[in-house]
């Protein structure tokens, strides 16, 4: 028998992590915490969400623009489905022996606004990320493509998400604080994760023309 060396499929791994991080971020965004040292309000999902921008670039470099778009749309649909399931289970009658219905409703039932905000911000900003990455990558390479595409997308994403999710619910100063802290954290994560794009092999057939 021939020895087969197990290989990690970067494309599949990137898609799996991208969608998972999107879902994790939606759930974590229910809590508003404070950014250490800067003392700015920030939603909990920002702990993990910024990695999705670079993960999307991984998918793009491996499988091209069209499949990258498909992954973005799929993640948005799954986030919406998750919110629907939270709502459905919340509406189902609780077993008499289970006394946490109130906690479930108070935490997960208002999930719709955050999910819709996240889905709109994610799809809009990540599709822009896709276009910017594709254009910059063809001319200047992967490092600059990640830096420019993420830089544009994360600002758009932060404004859209923060205002749709929290405007009218939280004071305007808090919403602006969340927006600013989102931009700061997302840019920091982009800079930290920037060199990892070199780990992803380029598939030339997706970048011809």
mmCIF file of C-alpha atoms in Angstrom:
data_model
loop_
_atom_site.group_PDB
_atom_site.id
_atom_site.type_symbol
_atom_site.label_atom_id
_atom_site.label_comp_id
_atom_site.label_asym_id
_atom_site.label_seq_id
_atom_site.Cartn_x
_atom_site.Cartn_y
_atom_site.Cartn_z
ATOM 1 C CA UNK A 1 0.000 0.000 0.000
ATOM 2 C CA UNK A 2 1.139 3.488 -0.796
ATOM 3 C CA UNK A 3 1.519 5.946 2.023
ATOM 4 C CA UNK A 4 -0.868 8.782 1.555
ATOM 5 C CA UNK A 5 -0.021 12.078 3.079
ATOM 6 C CA UNK A 6 -3.102 13.756 4.510
ATOM 7 C CA UNK A 7 -3.543 17.266 3.212
ATOM 8 C CA UNK A 8 -5.686 20.036 4.636
ATOM 9 C CA UNK A 9 -7.943 21.588 2.021
ATOM 10 C CA UNK A 10 -7.495 25.307 2.680
ATOM 11 C CA UNK A 11 -10.638 26.161 0.735
ATOM 12 C CA UNK A 12 -12.922 23.859 2.723
ATOM 13 C CA UNK A 13 -11.318 24.872 6.012
ATOM 14 C CA UNK A 14 -11.694 28.574 5.178
ATOM 15 C CA UNK A 15 -15.371 28.203 4.242
ATOM 16 C CA UNK A 16 -16.099 26.228 7.417
ATOM 17 C CA UNK A 17 -14.390 28.774 9.652
ATOM 18 C CA UNK A 18 -15.928 31.725 7.803
ATOM 19 C CA UNK A 19 -19.509 30.530 8.259
ATOM 20 C CA UNK A 20 -18.883 29.366 11.839
ATOM 21 C CA UNK A 21 -17.333 32.683 12.863
ATOM 22 C CA UNK A 22 -20.251 34.566 11.297
ATOM 23 C CA UNK A 23 -22.726 32.570 13.397
ATOM 24 C CA UNK A 24 -20.624 32.803 16.570
ATOM 25 C CA UNK A 25 -20.369 36.577 16.123
ATOM 26 C CA UNK A 26 -24.140 36.991 15.794
ATOM 27 C CA UNK A 27 -24.747 35.199 19.081
ATOM 28 C CA UNK A 28 -21.933 36.991 20.919
ATOM 29 C CA UNK A 29 -23.159 40.391 19.674
ATOM 30 C CA UNK A 30 -26.114 40.157 22.060
ATOM 31 C CA UNK A 31 -23.779 41.353 24.816
ATOM 32 C CA UNK A 32 -22.341 44.883 24.841
ATOM 33 C CA UNK A 33 -19.049 45.009 26.701
ATOM 34 C CA UNK A 34 -16.210 47.529 27.056
ATOM 35 C CA UNK A 35 -13.007 47.530 25.043
ATOM 36 C CA UNK A 36 -10.039 47.273 27.446
ATOM 37 C CA UNK A 37 -7.797 50.342 27.822
ATOM 38 C CA UNK A 38 -9.821 52.446 25.341
ATOM 39 C CA UNK A 39 -13.026 52.141 27.412
ATOM 40 C CA UNK A 40 -15.217 52.114 24.306
ATOM 41 C CA UNK A 41 -18.462 50.174 24.102
ATOM 42 C CA UNK A 42 -18.248 47.156 21.803
ATOM 43 C CA UNK A 43 -20.488 44.239 20.923
ATOM 44 C CA UNK A 44 -19.150 40.820 21.929
ATOM 45 C CA UNK A 45 -19.233 39.501 18.372
ATOM 46 C CA UNK A 46 -16.336 41.757 17.404
ATOM 47 C CA UNK A 47 -14.053 39.408 19.344
ATOM 48 C CA UNK A 48 -14.255 36.913 16.481
ATOM 49 C CA UNK A 49 -16.043 38.562 13.542
ATOM 50 C CA UNK A 50 -13.032 40.491 12.131
ATOM 51 C CA UNK A 51 -11.359 37.219 11.151
ATOM 52 C CA UNK A 52 -14.116 36.608 8.598
ATOM 53 C CA UNK A 53 -12.741 39.304 6.290
ATOM 54 C CA UNK A 54 -9.398 37.556 5.884
ATOM 55 C CA UNK A 55 -11.076 34.135 5.754
ATOM 56 C CA UNK A 56 -13.181 35.411 2.856
ATOM 57 C CA UNK A 57 -9.940 36.429 1.149
ATOM 58 C CA UNK A 58 -8.655 32.880 1.712
ATOM 59 C CA UNK A 59 -11.718 31.529 -0.098
ATOM 60 C CA UNK A 60 -11.304 34.069 -2.871
ATOM 61 C CA UNK A 61 -7.641 33.247 -3.468
ATOM 62 C CA UNK A 62 -8.371 29.503 -3.440
ATOM 63 C CA UNK A 63 -11.670 29.278 -5.322
ATOM 64 C CA UNK A 64 -12.148 32.613 -7.048
ATOM 65 C CA UNK A 65 -14.664 35.465 -6.934
ATOM 66 C CA UNK A 66 -17.833 33.605 -7.872
ATOM 67 C CA UNK A 67 -17.514 30.968 -5.156
ATOM 68 C CA UNK A 68 -16.497 33.629 -2.674
ATOM 69 C CA UNK A 69 -19.750 35.456 -3.387
ATOM 70 C CA UNK A 70 -21.664 32.215 -2.926
ATOM 71 C CA UNK A 71 -20.086 31.667 0.497
ATOM 72 C CA UNK A 72 -21.005 35.214 1.597
ATOM 73 C CA UNK A 73 -24.650 34.781 0.556
ATOM 74 C CA UNK A 74 -24.826 31.313 2.138
ATOM 75 C CA UNK A 75 -23.525 32.631 5.473
ATOM 76 C CA UNK A 76 -26.146 35.378 5.444
ATOM 77 C CA UNK A 77 -28.959 32.889 4.811
ATOM 78 C CA UNK A 78 -27.723 30.577 7.582
ATOM 79 C CA UNK A 79 -27.625 33.477 10.045
ATOM 80 C CA UNK A 80 -31.217 34.281 9.173
ATOM 81 C CA UNK A 81 -32.192 30.632 9.572
ATOM 82 C CA UNK A 82 -30.534 30.535 12.993
ATOM 83 C CA UNK A 83 -32.573 33.521 14.173
ATOM 84 C CA UNK A 84 -35.730 31.888 12.865
ATOM 85 C CA UNK A 85 -34.981 28.710 14.794
ATOM 86 C CA UNK A 86 -34.331 30.665 17.997
ATOM 87 C CA UNK A 87 -37.725 32.339 17.531
ATOM 88 C CA UNK A 88 -39.515 29.068 16.725
ATOM 89 C CA UNK A 89 -38.114 27.201 19.717
ATOM 90 C CA UNK A 90 -38.897 30.184 21.928
ATOM 91 C CA UNK A 91 -42.540 30.107 20.854
ATOM 92 C CA UNK A 92 -42.903 26.393 21.535
ATOM 93 C CA UNK A 93 -44.407 25.650 24.982
ATOM 94 C CA UNK A 94 -41.823 24.962 27.639
ATOM 95 C CA UNK A 95 -41.870 21.738 29.596
ATOM 96 C CA UNK A 96 -43.271 22.380 33.101
ATOM 97 C CA UNK A 97 -40.049 21.110 34.694
ATOM 98 C CA UNK A 98 -37.908 23.635 32.757
ATOM 99 C CA UNK A 99 -37.819 27.008 34.492
ATOM 100 C CA UNK A 100 -35.550 28.983 32.144
ATOM 101 C CA UNK A 101 -38.120 30.117 29.572
ATOM 102 C CA UNK A 102 -37.865 33.717 30.749
ATOM 103 C CA UNK A 103 -34.078 33.709 30.418
ATOM 104 C CA UNK A 104 -34.318 32.194 26.941
ATOM 105 C CA UNK A 105 -36.818 34.814 25.789
ATOM 106 C CA UNK A 106 -34.968 37.781 27.277
ATOM 107 C CA UNK A 107 -31.650 36.815 25.662
ATOM 108 C CA UNK A 108 -32.417 35.044 22.396
ATOM 109 C CA UNK A 109 -35.860 36.249 21.325
ATOM 110 C CA UNK A 110 -34.719 39.866 20.527
ATOM 111 C CA UNK A 111 -32.127 38.280 18.259
ATOM 112 C CA UNK A 112 -33.899 39.313 15.047
ATOM 113 C CA UNK A 113 -32.654 42.895 14.892
ATOM 114 C CA UNK A 114 -29.031 41.917 15.467
ATOM 115 C CA UNK A 115 -29.266 39.108 12.924
ATOM 116 C CA UNK A 116 -30.832 41.315 10.255
ATOM 117 C CA UNK A 117 -28.254 44.038 10.931
ATOM 118 C CA UNK A 118 -25.469 41.502 10.757
ATOM 119 C CA UNK A 119 -26.787 39.913 7.576
ATOM 120 C CA UNK A 120 -27.190 43.231 5.746
ATOM 121 C CA UNK A 121 -23.806 44.531 6.903
ATOM 122 C CA UNK A 122 -22.060 41.242 6.203
ATOM 123 C CA UNK A 123 -23.449 40.670 2.727
ATOM 124 C CA UNK A 124 -23.030 44.287 1.606
ATOM 125 C CA UNK A 125 -19.515 44.787 2.994
ATOM 126 C CA UNK A 126 -18.196 41.346 2.071
ATOM 127 C CA UNK A 127 -19.409 41.658 -1.527
ATOM 128 C CA UNK A 128 -17.566 44.975 -1.692
ATOM 129 C CA UNK A 129 -14.566 43.224 -0.131
ATOM 130 C CA UNK A 130 -14.808 40.643 -2.926
ATOM 131 C CA UNK A 131 -14.719 43.243 -5.688
ATOM 132 C CA UNK A 132 -11.888 45.279 -4.157
ATOM 133 C CA UNK A 133 -9.813 42.175 -3.410
ATOM 134 C CA UNK A 134 -10.216 40.869 -6.950
ATOM 135 C CA UNK A 135 -9.158 44.139 -8.594
ATOM 136 C CA UNK A 136 -6.225 44.857 -6.267
ATOM 137 C CA UNK A 137 -4.988 41.254 -6.261
ATOM 138 C CA UNK A 138 -4.713 41.142 -10.051
ATOM 139 C CA UNK A 139 -2.482 44.238 -10.073
ATOM 140 C CA UNK A 140 -0.613 44.326 -6.772
ATOM 141 C CA UNK A 141 -0.730 40.862 -5.153
ATOM 142 C CA UNK A 142 -2.335 39.295 -2.114
ATOM 143 C CA UNK A 143 -0.929 41.365 0.776
ATOM 144 C CA UNK A 144 -2.118 44.680 -0.648
ATOM 145 C CA UNK A 145 -5.387 43.069 -1.714
ATOM 146 C CA UNK A 146 -6.163 41.935 1.834
ATOM 147 C CA UNK A 147 -5.145 45.290 3.311
ATOM 148 C CA UNK A 148 -7.181 47.437 0.917
ATOM 149 C CA UNK A 149 -10.243 45.201 0.637
ATOM 150 C CA UNK A 150 -10.511 44.641 4.381
ATOM 151 C CA UNK A 151 -9.863 48.317 5.096
ATOM 152 C CA UNK A 152 -12.776 49.400 2.934
ATOM 153 C CA UNK A 153 -15.154 46.615 3.937
ATOM 154 C CA UNK A 154 -14.663 46.809 7.698
ATOM 155 C CA UNK A 155 -15.548 50.511 7.842
ATOM 156 C CA UNK A 156 -18.723 49.949 5.818
ATOM 157 C CA UNK A 157 -19.620 46.879 7.865
ATOM 158 C CA UNK A 158 -19.106 48.653 11.197
ATOM 159 C CA UNK A 159 -21.370 51.596 10.351
ATOM 160 C CA UNK A 160 -24.149 49.488 8.833
ATOM 161 C CA UNK A 161 -24.192 46.913 11.643
ATOM 162 C CA UNK A 162 -23.947 49.333 14.562
ATOM 163 C CA UNK A 163 -26.691 51.668 13.395
ATOM 164 C CA UNK A 164 -29.160 49.022 12.226
ATOM 165 C CA UNK A 165 -28.627 46.856 15.320
ATOM 166 C CA UNK A 166 -28.497 49.481 18.065
ATOM 167 C CA UNK A 167 -29.749 52.912 16.887
ATOM 168 C CA UNK A 168 -32.819 53.869 18.908
ATOM 169 C CA UNK A 169 -32.116 51.118 21.434
ATOM 170 C CA UNK A 170 -28.869 52.509 22.825
ATOM 171 C CA UNK A 171 -27.821 56.175 23.190
ATOM 172 C CA UNK A 172 -26.232 57.652 20.044
ATOM 173 C CA UNK A 173 -22.909 58.123 21.832
ATOM 174 C CA UNK A 174 -22.889 54.389 22.624
ATOM 175 C CA UNK A 175 -23.713 53.482 19.024
ATOM 176 C CA UNK A 176 -20.865 55.696 17.780
ATOM 177 C CA UNK A 177 -18.570 54.137 20.389
ATOM 178 C CA UNK A 178 -19.499 50.664 19.156
ATOM 179 C CA UNK A 179 -18.827 51.756 15.563
ATOM 180 C CA UNK A 180 -15.413 53.195 16.408
ATOM 181 C CA UNK A 181 -14.357 50.239 18.522
ATOM 182 C CA UNK A 182 -15.464 47.872 15.741
ATOM 183 C CA UNK A 183 -13.272 49.692 13.237
ATOM 184 C CA UNK A 184 -10.281 49.702 15.593
ATOM 185 C CA UNK A 185 -10.522 45.995 16.451
ATOM 186 C CA UNK A 186 -11.235 44.886 12.880
ATOM 187 C CA UNK A 187 -8.286 46.864 11.527
ATOM 188 C CA UNK A 188 -6.013 45.473 14.247
ATOM 189 C CA UNK A 189 -7.067 41.913 13.399
ATOM 190 C CA UNK A 190 -6.526 42.619 9.698
ATOM 191 C CA UNK A 191 -2.970 43.777 10.352
ATOM 192 C CA UNK A 192 -2.243 40.789 12.581
ATOM 193 C CA UNK A 193 -3.711 38.244 10.157
ATOM 194 C CA UNK A 194 -2.295 39.907 7.029
ATOM 195 C CA UNK A 195 0.745 37.613 6.561
ATOM 196 C CA UNK A 196 -1.418 34.470 6.767
ATOM 197 C CA UNK A 197 -2.704 35.062 3.218
ATOM 198 C CA UNK A 198 0.677 33.735 2.049
ATOM 199 C CA UNK A 199 -0.297 30.314 3.422
ATOM 200 C CA UNK A 200 -3.033 30.034 0.805
ATOM 201 C CA UNK A 201 -2.038 28.678 -2.618
ATOM 202 C CA UNK A 202 -3.162 30.745 -5.596
ATOM 203 C CA UNK A 203 -5.402 29.029 -8.138
ATOM 204 C CA UNK A 204 -4.437 30.761 -11.379
ATOM 205 C CA UNK A 205 -7.471 29.510 -13.287
ATOM 206 C CA UNK A 206 -9.642 31.843 -11.211
ATOM 207 C CA UNK A 207 -7.627 34.960 -12.010
ATOM 208 C CA UNK A 208 -7.243 34.831 -15.765
ATOM 209 C CA UNK A 209 -8.555 37.604 -17.952
#
